[in-house]
mmCIF file of C-alpha atoms in Angstrom:
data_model
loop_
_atom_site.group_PDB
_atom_site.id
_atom_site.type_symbol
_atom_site.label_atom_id
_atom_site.label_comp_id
_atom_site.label_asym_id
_atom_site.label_seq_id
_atom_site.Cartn_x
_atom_site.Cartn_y
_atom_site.Cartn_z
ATOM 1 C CA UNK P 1 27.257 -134.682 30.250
ATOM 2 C CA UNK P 2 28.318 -130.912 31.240
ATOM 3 C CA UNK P 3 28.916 -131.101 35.563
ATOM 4 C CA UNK P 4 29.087 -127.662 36.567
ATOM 5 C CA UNK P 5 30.811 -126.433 39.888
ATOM 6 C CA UNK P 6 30.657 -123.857 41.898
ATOM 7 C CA UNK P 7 33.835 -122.826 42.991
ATOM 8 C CA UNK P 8 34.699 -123.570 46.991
ATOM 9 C CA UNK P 9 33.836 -120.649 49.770
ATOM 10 C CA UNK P 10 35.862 -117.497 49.669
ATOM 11 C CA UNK P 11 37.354 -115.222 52.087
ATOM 12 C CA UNK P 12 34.403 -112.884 50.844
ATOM 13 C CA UNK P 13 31.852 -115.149 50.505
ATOM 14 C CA UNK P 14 32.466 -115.828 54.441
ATOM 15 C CA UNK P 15 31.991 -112.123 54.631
ATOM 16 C CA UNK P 16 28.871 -111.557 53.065
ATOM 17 C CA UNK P 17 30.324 -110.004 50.189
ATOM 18 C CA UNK P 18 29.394 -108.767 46.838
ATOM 19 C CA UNK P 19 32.380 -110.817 44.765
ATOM 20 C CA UNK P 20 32.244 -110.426 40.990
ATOM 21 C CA UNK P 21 35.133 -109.841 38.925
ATOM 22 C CA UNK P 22 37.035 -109.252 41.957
ATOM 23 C CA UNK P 23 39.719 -112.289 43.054
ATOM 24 C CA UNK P 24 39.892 -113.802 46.478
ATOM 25 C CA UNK P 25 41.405 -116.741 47.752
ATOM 26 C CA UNK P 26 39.551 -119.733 49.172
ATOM 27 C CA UNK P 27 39.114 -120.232 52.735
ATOM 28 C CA UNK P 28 40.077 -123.397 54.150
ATOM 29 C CA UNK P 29 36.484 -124.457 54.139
ATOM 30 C CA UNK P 30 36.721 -123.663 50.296
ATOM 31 C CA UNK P 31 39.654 -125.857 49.855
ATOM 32 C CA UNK P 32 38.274 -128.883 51.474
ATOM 33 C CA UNK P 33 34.524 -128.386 49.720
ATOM 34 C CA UNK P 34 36.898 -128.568 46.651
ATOM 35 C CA UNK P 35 38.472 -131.816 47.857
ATOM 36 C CA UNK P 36 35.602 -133.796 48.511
ATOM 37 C CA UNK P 37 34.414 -133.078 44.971
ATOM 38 C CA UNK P 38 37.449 -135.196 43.599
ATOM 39 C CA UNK P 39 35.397 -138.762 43.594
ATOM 40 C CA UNK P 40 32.414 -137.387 42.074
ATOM 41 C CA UNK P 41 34.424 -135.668 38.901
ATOM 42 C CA UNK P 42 36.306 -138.926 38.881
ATOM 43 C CA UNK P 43 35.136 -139.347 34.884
ATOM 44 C CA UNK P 44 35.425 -136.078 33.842
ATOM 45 C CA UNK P 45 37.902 -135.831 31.047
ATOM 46 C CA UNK P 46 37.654 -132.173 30.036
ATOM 47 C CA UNK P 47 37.542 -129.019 32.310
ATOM 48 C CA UNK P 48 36.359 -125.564 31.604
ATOM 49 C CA UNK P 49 37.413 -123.190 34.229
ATOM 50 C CA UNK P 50 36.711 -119.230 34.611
ATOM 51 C CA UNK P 51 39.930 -117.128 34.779
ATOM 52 C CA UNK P 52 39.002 -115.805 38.082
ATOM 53 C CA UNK P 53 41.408 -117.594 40.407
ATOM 54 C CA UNK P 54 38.663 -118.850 42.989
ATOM 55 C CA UNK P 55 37.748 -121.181 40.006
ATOM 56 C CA UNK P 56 41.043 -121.894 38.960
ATOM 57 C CA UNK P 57 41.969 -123.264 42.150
ATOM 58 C CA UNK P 58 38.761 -125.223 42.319
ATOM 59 C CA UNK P 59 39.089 -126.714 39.517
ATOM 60 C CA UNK P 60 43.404 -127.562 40.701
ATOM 61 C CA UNK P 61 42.165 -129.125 43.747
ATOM 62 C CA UNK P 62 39.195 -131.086 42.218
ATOM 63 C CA UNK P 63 40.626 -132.496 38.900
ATOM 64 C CA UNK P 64 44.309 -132.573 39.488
ATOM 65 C CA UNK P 65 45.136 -134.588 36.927
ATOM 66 C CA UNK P 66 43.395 -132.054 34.316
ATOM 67 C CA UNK P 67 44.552 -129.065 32.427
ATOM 68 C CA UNK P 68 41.758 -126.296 32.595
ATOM 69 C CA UNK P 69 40.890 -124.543 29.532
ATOM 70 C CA UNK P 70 40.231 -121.081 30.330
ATOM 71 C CA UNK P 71 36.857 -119.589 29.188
ATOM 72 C CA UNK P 72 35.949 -115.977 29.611
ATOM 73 C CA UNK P 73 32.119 -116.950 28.695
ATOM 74 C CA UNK P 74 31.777 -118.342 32.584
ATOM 75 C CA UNK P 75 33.346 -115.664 34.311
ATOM 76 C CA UNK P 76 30.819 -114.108 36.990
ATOM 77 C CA UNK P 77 28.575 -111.240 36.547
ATOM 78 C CA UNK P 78 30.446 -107.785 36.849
ATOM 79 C CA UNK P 79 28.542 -105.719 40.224
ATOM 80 C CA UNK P 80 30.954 -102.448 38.667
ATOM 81 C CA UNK P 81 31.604 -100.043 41.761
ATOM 82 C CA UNK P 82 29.608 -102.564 44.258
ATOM 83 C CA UNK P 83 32.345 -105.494 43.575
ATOM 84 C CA UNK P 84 33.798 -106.277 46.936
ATOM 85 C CA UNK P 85 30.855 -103.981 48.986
ATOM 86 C CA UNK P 86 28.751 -105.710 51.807
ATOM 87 C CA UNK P 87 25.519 -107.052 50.967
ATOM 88 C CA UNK P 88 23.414 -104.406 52.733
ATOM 89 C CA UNK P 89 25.213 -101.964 50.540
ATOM 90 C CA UNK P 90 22.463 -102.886 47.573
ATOM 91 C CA UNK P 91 19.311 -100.972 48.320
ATOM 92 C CA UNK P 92 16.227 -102.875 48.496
ATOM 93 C CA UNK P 93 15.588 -100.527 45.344
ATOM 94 C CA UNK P 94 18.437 -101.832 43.784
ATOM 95 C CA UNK P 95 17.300 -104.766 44.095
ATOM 96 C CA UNK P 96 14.188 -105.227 43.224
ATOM 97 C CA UNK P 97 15.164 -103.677 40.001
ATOM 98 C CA UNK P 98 18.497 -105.909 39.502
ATOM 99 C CA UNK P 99 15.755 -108.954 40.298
ATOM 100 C CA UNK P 100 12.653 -107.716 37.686
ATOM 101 C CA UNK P 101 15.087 -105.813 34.847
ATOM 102 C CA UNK P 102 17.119 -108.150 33.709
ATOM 103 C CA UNK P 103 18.950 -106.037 31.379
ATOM 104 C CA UNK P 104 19.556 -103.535 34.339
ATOM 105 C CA UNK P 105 23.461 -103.273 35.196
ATOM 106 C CA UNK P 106 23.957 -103.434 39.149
ATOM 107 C CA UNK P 107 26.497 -100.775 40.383
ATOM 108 C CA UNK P 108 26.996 -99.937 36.547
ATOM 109 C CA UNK P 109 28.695 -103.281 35.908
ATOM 110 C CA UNK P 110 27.087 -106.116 33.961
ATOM 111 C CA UNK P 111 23.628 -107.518 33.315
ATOM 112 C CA UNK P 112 22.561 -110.823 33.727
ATOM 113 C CA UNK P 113 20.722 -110.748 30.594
ATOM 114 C CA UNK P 114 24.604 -110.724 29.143
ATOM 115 C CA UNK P 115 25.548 -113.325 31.541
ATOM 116 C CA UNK P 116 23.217 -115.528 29.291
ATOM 117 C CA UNK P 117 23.826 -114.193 26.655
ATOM 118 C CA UNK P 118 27.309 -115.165 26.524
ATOM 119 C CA UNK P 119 26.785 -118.433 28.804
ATOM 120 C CA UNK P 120 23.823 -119.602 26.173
ATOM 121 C CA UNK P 121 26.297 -119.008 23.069
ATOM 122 C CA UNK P 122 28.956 -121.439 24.613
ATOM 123 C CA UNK P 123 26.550 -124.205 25.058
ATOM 124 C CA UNK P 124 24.638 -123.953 21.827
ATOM 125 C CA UNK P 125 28.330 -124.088 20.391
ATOM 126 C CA UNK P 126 29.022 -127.166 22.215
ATOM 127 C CA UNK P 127 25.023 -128.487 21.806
ATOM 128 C CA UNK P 128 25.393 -128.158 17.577
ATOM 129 C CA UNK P 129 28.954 -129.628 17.038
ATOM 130 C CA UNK P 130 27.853 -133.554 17.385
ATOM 131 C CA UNK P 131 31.674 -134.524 18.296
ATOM 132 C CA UNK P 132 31.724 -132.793 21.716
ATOM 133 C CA UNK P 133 31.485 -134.548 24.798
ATOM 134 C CA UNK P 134 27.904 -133.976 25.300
ATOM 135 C CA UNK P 135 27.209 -136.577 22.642
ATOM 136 C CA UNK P 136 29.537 -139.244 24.561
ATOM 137 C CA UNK P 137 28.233 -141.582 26.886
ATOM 138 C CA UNK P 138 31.742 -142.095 28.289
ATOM 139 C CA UNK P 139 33.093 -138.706 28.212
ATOM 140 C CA UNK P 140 31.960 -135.854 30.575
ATOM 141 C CA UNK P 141 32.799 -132.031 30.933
ATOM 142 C CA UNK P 142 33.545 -130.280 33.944
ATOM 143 C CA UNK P 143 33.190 -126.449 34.023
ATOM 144 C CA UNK P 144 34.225 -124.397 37.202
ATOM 145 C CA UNK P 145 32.709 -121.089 37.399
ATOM 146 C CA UNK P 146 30.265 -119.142 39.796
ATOM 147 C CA UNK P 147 26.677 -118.734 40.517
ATOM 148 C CA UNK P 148 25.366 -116.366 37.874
ATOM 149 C CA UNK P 149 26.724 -118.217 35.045
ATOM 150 C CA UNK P 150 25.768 -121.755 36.192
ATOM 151 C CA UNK P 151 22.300 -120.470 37.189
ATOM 152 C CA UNK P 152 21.764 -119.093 33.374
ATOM 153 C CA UNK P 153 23.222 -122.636 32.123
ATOM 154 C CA UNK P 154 20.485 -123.960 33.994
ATOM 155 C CA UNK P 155 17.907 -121.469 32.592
ATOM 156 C CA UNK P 156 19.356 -122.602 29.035
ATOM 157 C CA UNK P 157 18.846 -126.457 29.805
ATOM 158 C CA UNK P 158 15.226 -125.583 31.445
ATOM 159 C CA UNK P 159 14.614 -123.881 27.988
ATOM 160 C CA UNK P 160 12.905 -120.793 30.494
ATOM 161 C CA UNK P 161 13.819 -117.200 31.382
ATOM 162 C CA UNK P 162 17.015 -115.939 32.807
ATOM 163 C CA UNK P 163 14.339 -114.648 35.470
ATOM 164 C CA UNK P 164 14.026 -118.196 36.951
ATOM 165 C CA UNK P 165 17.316 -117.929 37.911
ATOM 166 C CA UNK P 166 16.162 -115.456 40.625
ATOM 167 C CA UNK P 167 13.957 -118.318 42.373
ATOM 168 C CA UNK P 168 17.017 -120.784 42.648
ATOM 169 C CA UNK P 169 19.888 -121.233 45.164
ATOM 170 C CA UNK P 170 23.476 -122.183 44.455
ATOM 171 C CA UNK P 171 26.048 -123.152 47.158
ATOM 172 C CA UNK P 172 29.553 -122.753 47.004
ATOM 173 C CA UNK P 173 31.139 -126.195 46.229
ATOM 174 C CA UNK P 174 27.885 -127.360 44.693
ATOM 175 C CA UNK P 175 27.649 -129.660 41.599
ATOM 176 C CA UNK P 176 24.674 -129.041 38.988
ATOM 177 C CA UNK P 177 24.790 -131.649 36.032
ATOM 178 C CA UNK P 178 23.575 -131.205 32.628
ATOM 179 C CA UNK P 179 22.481 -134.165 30.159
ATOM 180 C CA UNK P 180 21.192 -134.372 26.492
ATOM 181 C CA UNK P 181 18.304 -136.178 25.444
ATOM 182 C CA UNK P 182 18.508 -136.508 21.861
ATOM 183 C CA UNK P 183 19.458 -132.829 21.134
ATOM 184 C CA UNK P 184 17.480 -131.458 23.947
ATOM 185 C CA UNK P 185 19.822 -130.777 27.343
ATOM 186 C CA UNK P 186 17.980 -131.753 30.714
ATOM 187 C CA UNK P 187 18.703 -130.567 33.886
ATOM 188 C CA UNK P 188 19.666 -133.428 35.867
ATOM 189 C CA UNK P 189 20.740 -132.752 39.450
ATOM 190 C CA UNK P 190 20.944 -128.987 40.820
ATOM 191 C CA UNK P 191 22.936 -127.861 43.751
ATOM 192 C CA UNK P 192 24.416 -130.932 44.569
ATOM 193 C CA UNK P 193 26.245 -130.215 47.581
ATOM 194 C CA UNK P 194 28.474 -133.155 48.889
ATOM 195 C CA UNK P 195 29.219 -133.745 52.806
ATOM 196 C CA UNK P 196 32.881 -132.583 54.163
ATOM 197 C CA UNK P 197 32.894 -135.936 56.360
#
């Protein structure tokens, strides 16, 4: 099973903030969200992370007693020269072509069609080699990243358009769980968000 989390609130997320390839800590909200994951990763015994540090210390604070292994594939989408820019920056023009072109590049930066690209070639990887974790009852994998590249690793378990992904909503601290059936994955749970009580 492949449990993918979205990394705990940042300082920019609580700003409305375009946040890409850019790096800023976690608010304490973010912390705790990334606490009260801990007893639901409990049986996770492998962790992907992002390089981006937001993930990194996710992924510190949720499975403690795991070593990351850094993967470039689940970094977040690059918004080039809007990284870091208020929301109402992005024309509704902008926009509406980011949401119908899905090869377009916001702000020059990177398409989501390469999000899923490079997010789909890391899970057929892992879907072909029959010794991962995804063929193990008793072994699951955690992977820490961000909302583009967990929404096109649901688009590649859905077996639909990186479009879809457009028609979704991902929260920060949020769990979204992969199975396979056979050698089909499923889409289990999305947007799991657990209570901070």
């Amino acid at each position: 099973m492949i449990i993918l989390v979205r990394h705990g609130q940042t300082v920019t997320n609580a700003r409305r903030l375009l946040v890409g390839r850019s790096d800023p800590e976690l608010t304490p909200l973010g912390q705790r969200q990334a606490q009260v994951l801990r007893p639901l990763l409990a049986d996770v015994t492998e962790v992907w992370s992002s390089p981006l540090q937001r993930a990194l210390v996710t992924a510190s604070i949720a499975l403690p007693h795991l070593e990351p292994t850094v993967k470039e594939s689940f970094i977040e989408v690059d918004y080039g020269d809007l990284d870091g820019q208020p929301l109402s920056a992005v024309t509704y023009e902008q926009w509406q072509i980011f949401e119908t072109d899905h090869r377009h590049a916001l702000g020059g930066g990177e398409s989501l069609a390469s999000v899923d690209e490079r997010v789909h070639d890391e899970l057929d990887a892992l879907l072909a080699d029959e010794t991962s974790l995804l063929y193990d009852n008793h072994h699951h994998l955690a992977i820490v990243s961000h909302v583009s590249p967990i929404k096109s690793a649901t688009t590649w378990a859905l077996g639909v358009a990186g479009s879809v992904a457009w028609r979704t909503r991902l929260d920060n601290g949020s769990l979204t769980t992969i199975a396979v059936r056979g050698v089909t994955p499923a889409l289990v749970h999305f947007n799991l968000v657990p209570p901070l009580d």
